[in-house]
Every structure is written in C-alpha cells, then in structure tokens.
PDB file of C-alpha atoms in Angstrom:
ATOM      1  CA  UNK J   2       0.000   0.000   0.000  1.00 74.00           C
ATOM      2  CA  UNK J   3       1.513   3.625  -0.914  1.00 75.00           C
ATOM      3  CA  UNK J   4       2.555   5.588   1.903  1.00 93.00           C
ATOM      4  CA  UNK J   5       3.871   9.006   2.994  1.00 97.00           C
ATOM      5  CA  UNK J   6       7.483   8.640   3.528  1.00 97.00           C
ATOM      6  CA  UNK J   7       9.277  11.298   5.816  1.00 97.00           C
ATOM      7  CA  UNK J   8      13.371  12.109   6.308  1.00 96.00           C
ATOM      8  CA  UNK J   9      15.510  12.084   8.102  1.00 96.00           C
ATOM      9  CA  UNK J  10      13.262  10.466  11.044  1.00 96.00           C
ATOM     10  CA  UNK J  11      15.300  11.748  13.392  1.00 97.00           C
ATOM     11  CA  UNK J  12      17.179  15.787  13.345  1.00 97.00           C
ATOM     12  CA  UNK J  13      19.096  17.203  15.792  1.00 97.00           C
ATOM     13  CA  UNK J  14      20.300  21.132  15.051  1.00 96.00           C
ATOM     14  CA  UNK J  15      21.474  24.028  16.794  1.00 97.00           C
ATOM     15  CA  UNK J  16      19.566  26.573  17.912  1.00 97.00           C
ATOM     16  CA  UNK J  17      19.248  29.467  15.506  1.00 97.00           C
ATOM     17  CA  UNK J  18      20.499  27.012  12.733  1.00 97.00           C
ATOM     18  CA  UNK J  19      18.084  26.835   9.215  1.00 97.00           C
ATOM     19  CA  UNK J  20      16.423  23.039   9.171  1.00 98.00           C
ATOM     20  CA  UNK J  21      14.819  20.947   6.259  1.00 97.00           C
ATOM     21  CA  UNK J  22      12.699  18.402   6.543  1.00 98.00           C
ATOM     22  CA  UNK J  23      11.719  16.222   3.524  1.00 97.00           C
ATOM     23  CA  UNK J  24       8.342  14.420   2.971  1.00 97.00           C
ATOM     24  CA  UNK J  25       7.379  12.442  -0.085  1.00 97.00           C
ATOM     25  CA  UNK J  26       3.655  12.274  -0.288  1.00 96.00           C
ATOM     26  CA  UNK J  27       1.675   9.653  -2.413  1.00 95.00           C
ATOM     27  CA  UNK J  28       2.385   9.736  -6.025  1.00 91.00           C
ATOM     28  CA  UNK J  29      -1.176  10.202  -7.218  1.00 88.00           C
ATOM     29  CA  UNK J  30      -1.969  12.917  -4.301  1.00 92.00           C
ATOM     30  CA  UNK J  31      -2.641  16.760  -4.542  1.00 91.00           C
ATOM     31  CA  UNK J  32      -2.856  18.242  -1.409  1.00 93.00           C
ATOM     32  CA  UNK J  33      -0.330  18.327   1.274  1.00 95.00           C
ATOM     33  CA  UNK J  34       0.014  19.383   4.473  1.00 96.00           C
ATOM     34  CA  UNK J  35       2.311  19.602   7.792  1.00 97.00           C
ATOM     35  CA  UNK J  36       1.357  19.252  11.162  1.00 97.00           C
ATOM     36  CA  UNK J  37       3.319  19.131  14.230  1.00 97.00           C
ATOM     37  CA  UNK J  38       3.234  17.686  17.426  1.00 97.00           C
ATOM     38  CA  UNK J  39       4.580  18.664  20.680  1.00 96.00           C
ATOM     39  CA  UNK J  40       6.179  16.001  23.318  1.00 94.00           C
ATOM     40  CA  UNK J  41       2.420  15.236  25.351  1.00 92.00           C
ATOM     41  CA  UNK J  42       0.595  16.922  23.370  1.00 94.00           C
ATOM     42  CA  UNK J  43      -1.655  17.448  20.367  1.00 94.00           C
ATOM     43  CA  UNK J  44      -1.479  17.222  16.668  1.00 95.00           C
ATOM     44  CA  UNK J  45      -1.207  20.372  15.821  1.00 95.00           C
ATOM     45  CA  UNK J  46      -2.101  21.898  12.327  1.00 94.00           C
ATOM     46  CA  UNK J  47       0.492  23.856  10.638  1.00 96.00           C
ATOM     47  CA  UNK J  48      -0.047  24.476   6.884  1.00 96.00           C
ATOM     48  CA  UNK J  49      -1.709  22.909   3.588  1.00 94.00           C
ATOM     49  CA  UNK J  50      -0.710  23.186   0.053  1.00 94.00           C
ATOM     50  CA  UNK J  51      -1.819  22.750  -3.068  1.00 92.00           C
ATOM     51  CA  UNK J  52      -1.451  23.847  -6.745  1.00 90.00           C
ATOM     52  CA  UNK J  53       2.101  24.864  -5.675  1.00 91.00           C
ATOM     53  CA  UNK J  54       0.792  27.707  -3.289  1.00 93.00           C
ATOM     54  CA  UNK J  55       0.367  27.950   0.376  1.00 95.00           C
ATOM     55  CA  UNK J  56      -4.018  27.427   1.169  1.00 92.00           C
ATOM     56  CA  UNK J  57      -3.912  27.892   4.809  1.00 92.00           C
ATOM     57  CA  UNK J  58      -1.540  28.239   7.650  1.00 93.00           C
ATOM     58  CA  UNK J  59      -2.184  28.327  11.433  1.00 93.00           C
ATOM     59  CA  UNK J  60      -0.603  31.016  13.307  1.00 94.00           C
ATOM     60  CA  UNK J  61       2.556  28.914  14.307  1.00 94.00           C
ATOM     61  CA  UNK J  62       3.262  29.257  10.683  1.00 96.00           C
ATOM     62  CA  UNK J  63       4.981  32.279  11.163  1.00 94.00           C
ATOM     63  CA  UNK J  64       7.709  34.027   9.065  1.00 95.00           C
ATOM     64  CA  UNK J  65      10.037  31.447  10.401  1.00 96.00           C
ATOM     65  CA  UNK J  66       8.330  28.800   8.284  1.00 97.00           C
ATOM     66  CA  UNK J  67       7.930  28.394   4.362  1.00 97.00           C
ATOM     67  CA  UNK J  68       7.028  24.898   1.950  1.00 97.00           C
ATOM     68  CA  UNK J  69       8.405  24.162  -1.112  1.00 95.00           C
ATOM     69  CA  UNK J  70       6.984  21.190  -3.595  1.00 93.00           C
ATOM     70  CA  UNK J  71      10.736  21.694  -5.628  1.00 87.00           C
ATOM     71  CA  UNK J  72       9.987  18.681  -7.647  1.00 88.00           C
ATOM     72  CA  UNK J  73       7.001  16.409  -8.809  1.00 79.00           C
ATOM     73  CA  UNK J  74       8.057  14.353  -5.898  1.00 88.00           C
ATOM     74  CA  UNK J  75       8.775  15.860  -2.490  1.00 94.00           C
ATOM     75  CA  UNK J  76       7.237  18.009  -0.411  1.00 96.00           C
ATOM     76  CA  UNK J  77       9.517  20.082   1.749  1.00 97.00           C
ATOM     77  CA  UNK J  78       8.913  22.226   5.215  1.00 98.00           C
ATOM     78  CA  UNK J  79      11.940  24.985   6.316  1.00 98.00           C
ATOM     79  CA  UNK J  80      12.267  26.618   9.266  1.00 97.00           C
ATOM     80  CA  UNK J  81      14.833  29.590   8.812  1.00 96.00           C
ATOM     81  CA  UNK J  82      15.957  29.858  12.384  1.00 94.00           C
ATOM     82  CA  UNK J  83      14.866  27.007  14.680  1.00 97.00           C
ATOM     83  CA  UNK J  84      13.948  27.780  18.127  1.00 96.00           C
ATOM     84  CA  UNK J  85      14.468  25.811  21.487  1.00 97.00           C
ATOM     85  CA  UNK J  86      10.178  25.958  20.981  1.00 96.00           C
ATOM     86  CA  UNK J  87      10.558  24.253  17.750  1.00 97.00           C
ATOM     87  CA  UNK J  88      11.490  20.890  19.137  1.00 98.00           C
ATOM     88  CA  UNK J  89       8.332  18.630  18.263  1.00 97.00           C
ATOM     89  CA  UNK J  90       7.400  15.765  15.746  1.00 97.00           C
ATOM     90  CA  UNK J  91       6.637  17.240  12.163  1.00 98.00           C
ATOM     91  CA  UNK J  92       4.120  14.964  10.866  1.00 98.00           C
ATOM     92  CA  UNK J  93       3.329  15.444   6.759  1.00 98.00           C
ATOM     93  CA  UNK J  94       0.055  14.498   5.038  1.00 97.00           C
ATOM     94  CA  UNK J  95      -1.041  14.167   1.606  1.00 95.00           C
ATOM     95  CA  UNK J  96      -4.869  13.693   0.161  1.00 93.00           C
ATOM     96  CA  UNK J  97      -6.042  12.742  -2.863  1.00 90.00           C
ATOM     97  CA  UNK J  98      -8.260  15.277  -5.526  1.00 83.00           C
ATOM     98  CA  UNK J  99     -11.051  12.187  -5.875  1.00 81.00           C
ATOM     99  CA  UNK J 100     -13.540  14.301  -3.372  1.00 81.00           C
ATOM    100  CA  UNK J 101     -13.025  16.635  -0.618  1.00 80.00           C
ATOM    101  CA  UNK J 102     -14.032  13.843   1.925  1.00 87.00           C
ATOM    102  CA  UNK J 103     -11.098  11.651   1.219  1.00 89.00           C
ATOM    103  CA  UNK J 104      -8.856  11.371   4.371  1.00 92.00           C
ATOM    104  CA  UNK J 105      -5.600  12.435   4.867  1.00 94.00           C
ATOM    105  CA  UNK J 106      -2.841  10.490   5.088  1.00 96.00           C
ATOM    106  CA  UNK J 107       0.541  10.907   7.307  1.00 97.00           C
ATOM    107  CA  UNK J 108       4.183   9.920   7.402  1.00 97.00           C
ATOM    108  CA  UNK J 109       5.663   8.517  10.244  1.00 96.00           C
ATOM    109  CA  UNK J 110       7.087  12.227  11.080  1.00 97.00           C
ATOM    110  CA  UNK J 111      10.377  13.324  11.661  1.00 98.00           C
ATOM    111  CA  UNK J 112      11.651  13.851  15.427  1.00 97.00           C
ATOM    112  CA  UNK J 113      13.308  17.346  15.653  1.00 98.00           C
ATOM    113  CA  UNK J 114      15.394  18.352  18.537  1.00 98.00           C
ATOM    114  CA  UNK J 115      16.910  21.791  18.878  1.00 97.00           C
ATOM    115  CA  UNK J 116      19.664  22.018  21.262  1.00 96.00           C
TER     116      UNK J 116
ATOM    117  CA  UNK U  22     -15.565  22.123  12.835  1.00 57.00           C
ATOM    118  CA  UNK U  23     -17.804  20.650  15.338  1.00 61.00           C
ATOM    119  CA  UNK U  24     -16.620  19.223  18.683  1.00 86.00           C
ATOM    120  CA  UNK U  25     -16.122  15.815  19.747  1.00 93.00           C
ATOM    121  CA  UNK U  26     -16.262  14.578  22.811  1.00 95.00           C
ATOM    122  CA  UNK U  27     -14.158  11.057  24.139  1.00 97.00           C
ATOM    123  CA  UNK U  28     -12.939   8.855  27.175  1.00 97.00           C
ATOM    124  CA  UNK U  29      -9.246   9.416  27.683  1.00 97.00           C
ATOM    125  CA  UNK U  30      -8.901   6.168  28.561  1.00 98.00           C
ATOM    126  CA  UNK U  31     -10.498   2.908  27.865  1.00 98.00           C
ATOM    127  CA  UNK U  32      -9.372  -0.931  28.548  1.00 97.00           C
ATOM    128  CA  UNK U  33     -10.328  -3.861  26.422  1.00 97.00           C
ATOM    129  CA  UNK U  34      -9.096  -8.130  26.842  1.00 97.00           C
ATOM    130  CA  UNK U  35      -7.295  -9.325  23.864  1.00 97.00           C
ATOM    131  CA  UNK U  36      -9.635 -10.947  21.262  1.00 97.00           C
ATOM    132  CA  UNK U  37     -12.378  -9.239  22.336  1.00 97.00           C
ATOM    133  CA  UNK U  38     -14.303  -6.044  20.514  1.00 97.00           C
ATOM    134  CA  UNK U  39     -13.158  -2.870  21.279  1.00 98.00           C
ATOM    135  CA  UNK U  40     -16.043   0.028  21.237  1.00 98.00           C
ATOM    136  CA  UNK U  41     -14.405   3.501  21.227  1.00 98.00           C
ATOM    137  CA  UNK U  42     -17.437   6.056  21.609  1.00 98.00           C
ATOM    138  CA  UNK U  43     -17.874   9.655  20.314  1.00 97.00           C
ATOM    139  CA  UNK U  44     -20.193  12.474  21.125  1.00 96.00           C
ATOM    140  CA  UNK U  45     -20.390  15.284  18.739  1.00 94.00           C
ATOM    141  CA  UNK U  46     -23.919  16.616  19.080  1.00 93.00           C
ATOM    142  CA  UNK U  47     -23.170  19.749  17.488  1.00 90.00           C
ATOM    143  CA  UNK U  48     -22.712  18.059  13.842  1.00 91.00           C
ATOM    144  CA  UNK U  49     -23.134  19.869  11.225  1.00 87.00           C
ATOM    145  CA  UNK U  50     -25.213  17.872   8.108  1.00 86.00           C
ATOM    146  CA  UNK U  51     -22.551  17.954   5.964  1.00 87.00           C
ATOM    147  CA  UNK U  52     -19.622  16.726   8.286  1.00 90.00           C
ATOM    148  CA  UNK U  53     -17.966  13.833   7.964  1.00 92.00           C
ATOM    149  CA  UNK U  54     -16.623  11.576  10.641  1.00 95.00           C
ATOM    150  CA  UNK U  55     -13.126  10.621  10.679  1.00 96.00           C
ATOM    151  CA  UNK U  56     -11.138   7.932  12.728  1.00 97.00           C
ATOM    152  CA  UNK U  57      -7.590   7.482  13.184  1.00 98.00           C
ATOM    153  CA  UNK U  58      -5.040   6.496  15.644  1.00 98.00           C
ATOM    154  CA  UNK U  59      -1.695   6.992  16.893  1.00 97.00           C
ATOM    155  CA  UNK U  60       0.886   4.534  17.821  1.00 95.00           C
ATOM    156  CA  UNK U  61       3.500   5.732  20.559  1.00 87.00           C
ATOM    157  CA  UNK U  62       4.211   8.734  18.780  1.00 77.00           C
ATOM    158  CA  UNK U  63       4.031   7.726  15.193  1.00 92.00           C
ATOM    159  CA  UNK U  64       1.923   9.401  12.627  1.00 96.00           C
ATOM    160  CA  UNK U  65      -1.443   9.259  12.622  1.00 97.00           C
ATOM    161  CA  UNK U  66      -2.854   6.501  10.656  1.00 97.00           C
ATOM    162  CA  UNK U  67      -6.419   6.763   9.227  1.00 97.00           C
ATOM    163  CA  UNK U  68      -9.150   4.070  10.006  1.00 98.00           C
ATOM    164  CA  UNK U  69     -12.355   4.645   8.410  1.00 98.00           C
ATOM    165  CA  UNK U  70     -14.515   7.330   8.437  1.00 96.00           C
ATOM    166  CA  UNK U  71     -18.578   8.240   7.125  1.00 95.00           C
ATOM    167  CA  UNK U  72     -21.203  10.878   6.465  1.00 93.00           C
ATOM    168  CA  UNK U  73     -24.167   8.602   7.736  1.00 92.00           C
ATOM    169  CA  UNK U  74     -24.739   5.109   6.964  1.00 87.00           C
ATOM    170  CA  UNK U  75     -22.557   2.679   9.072  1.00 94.00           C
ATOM    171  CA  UNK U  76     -19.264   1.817   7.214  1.00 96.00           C
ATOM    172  CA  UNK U  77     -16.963  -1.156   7.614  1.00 97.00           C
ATOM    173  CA  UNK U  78     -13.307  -1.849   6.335  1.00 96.00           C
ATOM    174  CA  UNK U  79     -10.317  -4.359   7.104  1.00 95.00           C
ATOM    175  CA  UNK U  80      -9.194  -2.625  10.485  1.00 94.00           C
ATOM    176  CA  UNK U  81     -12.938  -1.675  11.772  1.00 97.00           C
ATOM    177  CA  UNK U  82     -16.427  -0.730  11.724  1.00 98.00           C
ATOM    178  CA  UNK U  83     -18.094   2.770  12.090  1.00 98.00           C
ATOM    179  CA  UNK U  84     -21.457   2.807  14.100  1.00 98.00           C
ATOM    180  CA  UNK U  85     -23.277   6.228  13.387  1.00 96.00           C
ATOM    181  CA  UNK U  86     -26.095   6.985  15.181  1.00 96.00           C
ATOM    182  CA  UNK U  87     -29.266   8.170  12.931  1.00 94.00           C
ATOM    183  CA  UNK U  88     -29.393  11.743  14.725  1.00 94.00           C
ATOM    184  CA  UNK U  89     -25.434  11.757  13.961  1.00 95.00           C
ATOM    185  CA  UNK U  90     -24.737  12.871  17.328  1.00 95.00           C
ATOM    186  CA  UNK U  91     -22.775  10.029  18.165  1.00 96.00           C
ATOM    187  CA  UNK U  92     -20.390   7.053  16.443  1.00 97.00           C
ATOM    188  CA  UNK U  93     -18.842   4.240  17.961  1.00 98.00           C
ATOM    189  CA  UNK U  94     -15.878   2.529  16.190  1.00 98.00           C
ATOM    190  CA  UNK U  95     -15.494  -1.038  16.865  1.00 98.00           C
ATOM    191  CA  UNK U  96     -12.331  -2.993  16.619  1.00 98.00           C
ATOM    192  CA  UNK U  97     -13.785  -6.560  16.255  1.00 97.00           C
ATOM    193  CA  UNK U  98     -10.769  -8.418  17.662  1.00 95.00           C
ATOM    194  CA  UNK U  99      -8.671  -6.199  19.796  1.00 97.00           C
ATOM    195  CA  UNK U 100      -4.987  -7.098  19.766  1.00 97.00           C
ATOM    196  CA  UNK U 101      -2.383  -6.072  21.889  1.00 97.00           C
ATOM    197  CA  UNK U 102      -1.020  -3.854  18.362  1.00 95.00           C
ATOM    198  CA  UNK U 103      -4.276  -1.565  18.475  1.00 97.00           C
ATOM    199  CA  UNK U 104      -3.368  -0.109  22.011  1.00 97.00           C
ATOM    200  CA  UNK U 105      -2.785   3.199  20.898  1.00 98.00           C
ATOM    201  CA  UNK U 106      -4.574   7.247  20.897  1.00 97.00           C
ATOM    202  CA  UNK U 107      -7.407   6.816  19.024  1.00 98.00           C
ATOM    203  CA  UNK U 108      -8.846  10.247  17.315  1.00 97.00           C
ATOM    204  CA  UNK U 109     -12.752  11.232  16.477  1.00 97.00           C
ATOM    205  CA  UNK U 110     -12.154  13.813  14.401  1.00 95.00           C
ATOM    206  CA  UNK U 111     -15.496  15.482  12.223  1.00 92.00           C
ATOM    207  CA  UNK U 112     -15.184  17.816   9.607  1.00 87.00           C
ATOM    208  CA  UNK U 113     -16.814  19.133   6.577  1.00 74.00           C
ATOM    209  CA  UNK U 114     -15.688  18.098   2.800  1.00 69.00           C
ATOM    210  CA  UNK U 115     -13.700  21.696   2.430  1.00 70.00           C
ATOM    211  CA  UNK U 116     -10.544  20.706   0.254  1.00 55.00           C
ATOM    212  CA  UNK U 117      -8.501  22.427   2.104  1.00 64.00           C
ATOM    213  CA  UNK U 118      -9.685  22.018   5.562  1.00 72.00           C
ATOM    214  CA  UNK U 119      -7.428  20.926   8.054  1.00 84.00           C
ATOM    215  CA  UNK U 120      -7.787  18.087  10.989  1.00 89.00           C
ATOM    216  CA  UNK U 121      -8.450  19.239  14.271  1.00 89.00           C
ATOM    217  CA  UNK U 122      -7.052  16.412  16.954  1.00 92.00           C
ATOM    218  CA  UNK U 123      -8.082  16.541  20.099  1.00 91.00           C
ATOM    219  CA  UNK U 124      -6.718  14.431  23.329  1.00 93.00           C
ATOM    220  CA  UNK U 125      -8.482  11.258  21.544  1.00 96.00           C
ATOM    221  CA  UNK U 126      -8.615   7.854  23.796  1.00 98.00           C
ATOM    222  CA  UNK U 127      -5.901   6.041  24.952  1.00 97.00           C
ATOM    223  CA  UNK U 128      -7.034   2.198  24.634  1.00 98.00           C
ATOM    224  CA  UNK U 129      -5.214  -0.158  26.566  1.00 98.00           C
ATOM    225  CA  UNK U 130      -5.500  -3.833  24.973  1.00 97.00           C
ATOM    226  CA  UNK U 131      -4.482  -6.177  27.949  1.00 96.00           C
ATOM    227  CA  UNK U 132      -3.788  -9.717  27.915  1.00 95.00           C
TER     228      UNK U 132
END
C-alpha cells in the first residue's frame, strides 16, 4: 500500500540554525500538508498546500516557516531559524483530488530536537 | 468544525471487541466523521470514516447513530497492536480544511 514517507526520522540542530525536513507524499496525491506535534501533546495543524501555493496556515506558521513542492516528488517544510520551541514531531500528510471527503494520510514524522 | 467529545482512557481483553465512543452533538449535516489512531508517537494513521450510513473496512467498523450525534468505532478483535490514541475527528468536505485532533482515547488492549 503507498505511503507518505518522511526524512531524516530523526534531526538534531542548533539553535538558531536553518532546518529541512523532507516528505514524499503519495504519487497520485494533490494536497499536502504539515502538522506538528509537541512532546504530550496534540497534533497540531500547521499548513496545507496545493497547486504549488500555500491554502492555509495556522498562526505557528509564522515568518520562520515556508514549503516548497521543488519537484514532482517531495514536499519540503523549512524553518529559517529554529527555536528551542521548535522541538516537536513534524508529521506530513497528503490527500487525494477524488472528493473533498477523502482522508488524509501521514508519514511517520520526523523527530526534531533543537539544542 | 464541530466538537467531539471522548474517554481518555479505555481498557479492552485481547480478542475481544473494542467500542471507542464519540459524542459530537453539534454536527453539522454535511460533516464527515473521521477515525484514526496513533501509535507511541508515530503518525497518525487513518481508520475509516462516514457521512451517515454505518461503514466497515479491514481494520474496523463505524457505528453512526441516525441523529449523527454520536459514532462508535469497533475494533472486532482487539490485539495487543491496536493499544494506541485513538482520534474522532469530524469535519466538513472543504478541500482544504485541516484536521483538528483533540486528546483522543488512549485504549489499553491487555492480555
């Protein structure tokens, strides 16, 4: 079964260093999103994409943050100076276009620790 | 999106059925309900989910109740794998619409 694959699974970066994180959504899917998720607590929404522009973005998606789709295959999430704050899981989805019901589906996430 | 309401924390024997309820009484006509579940901090993985009718698939069954106000999702044969946070999440079919998680349930499959 096609899944969301996410690297590296596991980051560890300097404070005030720039961080990428790398998803790979399924092939035949359109929309894609990131979410992250804070040690104890919630999934927490971050941004969704689609048609190679930004659709909506909570407000941790600050200037800090920016996606990039730079191929037909990955799906990327930067954060330009990481914070102490930014230590979480980063959890990316993709959907398919066959209806707006469809469910979303995520990658394993990627653990990122800033130090 | 409208709220849902669940146990934190339910117990269920191996082998037996698992039935995870939901409230969400303020459900909008056109909102969908959505399952998934986490496992010790690993992405969310999707269940099943339905506007309505019941729905069943390989991992479990949606029970929808005919005001809508509540589901149940039933794991027919709990196994010590399903222990995990398990989500009710309802939302309308807006392409871009995000998923709100809350706390979800924590099922503990014992032995």
């Amino acid at each position: 079964e096609p899944e969301v694959t996410q690297t590296p699974s596991h980051q560890v970066t300097q404070m005030g260093q720039e961080v990428i994180l790398r998803c790979v959504p399924i092939s035949n899917h359109l929309y894609f999103y990131w979410y992250r998720q804070i040690l104890g607590q919630k999934v927490e929404f971050l941004v969704s994409f689609y048609n190679n522009e930004i659709s909506e973005k909570s407000e941790i998606f600050d200037d800090q943050f920016s996606v990039e789709r730079p191929d037909g295959s990955n799906f990327t999430l930067k954060i330009r100076s990481t914070k102490l704050e930014d230590s979480a899981m980063y959890f990316c989805a993709s959907r398919t276009d066959r209806g707006s019901n469809q469910p979303q589906h995520f990658g394993d996430g990627t653990r990122l620790s800033i130090l | 999106d409208a709220k849902t309401t669940q146990p934190p924390s339910m117990d269920c024997a191996e082998g037996r059925a698992a039935n995870l309820p939901c409230n969400h009484s303020t459900i909008s006509g056109n909102e969908y309900v959505y399952w998934y579940r986490q496992i010790h901090s690993q992405g969310p993985q999707y269940i099943i989910h339905g506007l309505k009718n019941n729905e069943t698939n390989e991992m479990a069954s949606l029970i929808i109740t005919e005001d809508r106000k509540s589901s149940t999702l039933i794991l027919p044969h709990a196994t010590l794998r399903d222990t995990a946070v398990y989500y009710c999440i309802v939302r309308p079919p807006n392409d871009f619409n995000k998923f709100y998680f809350g706390s979800g349930t924590k099922l503990n499959v014992k032995p």
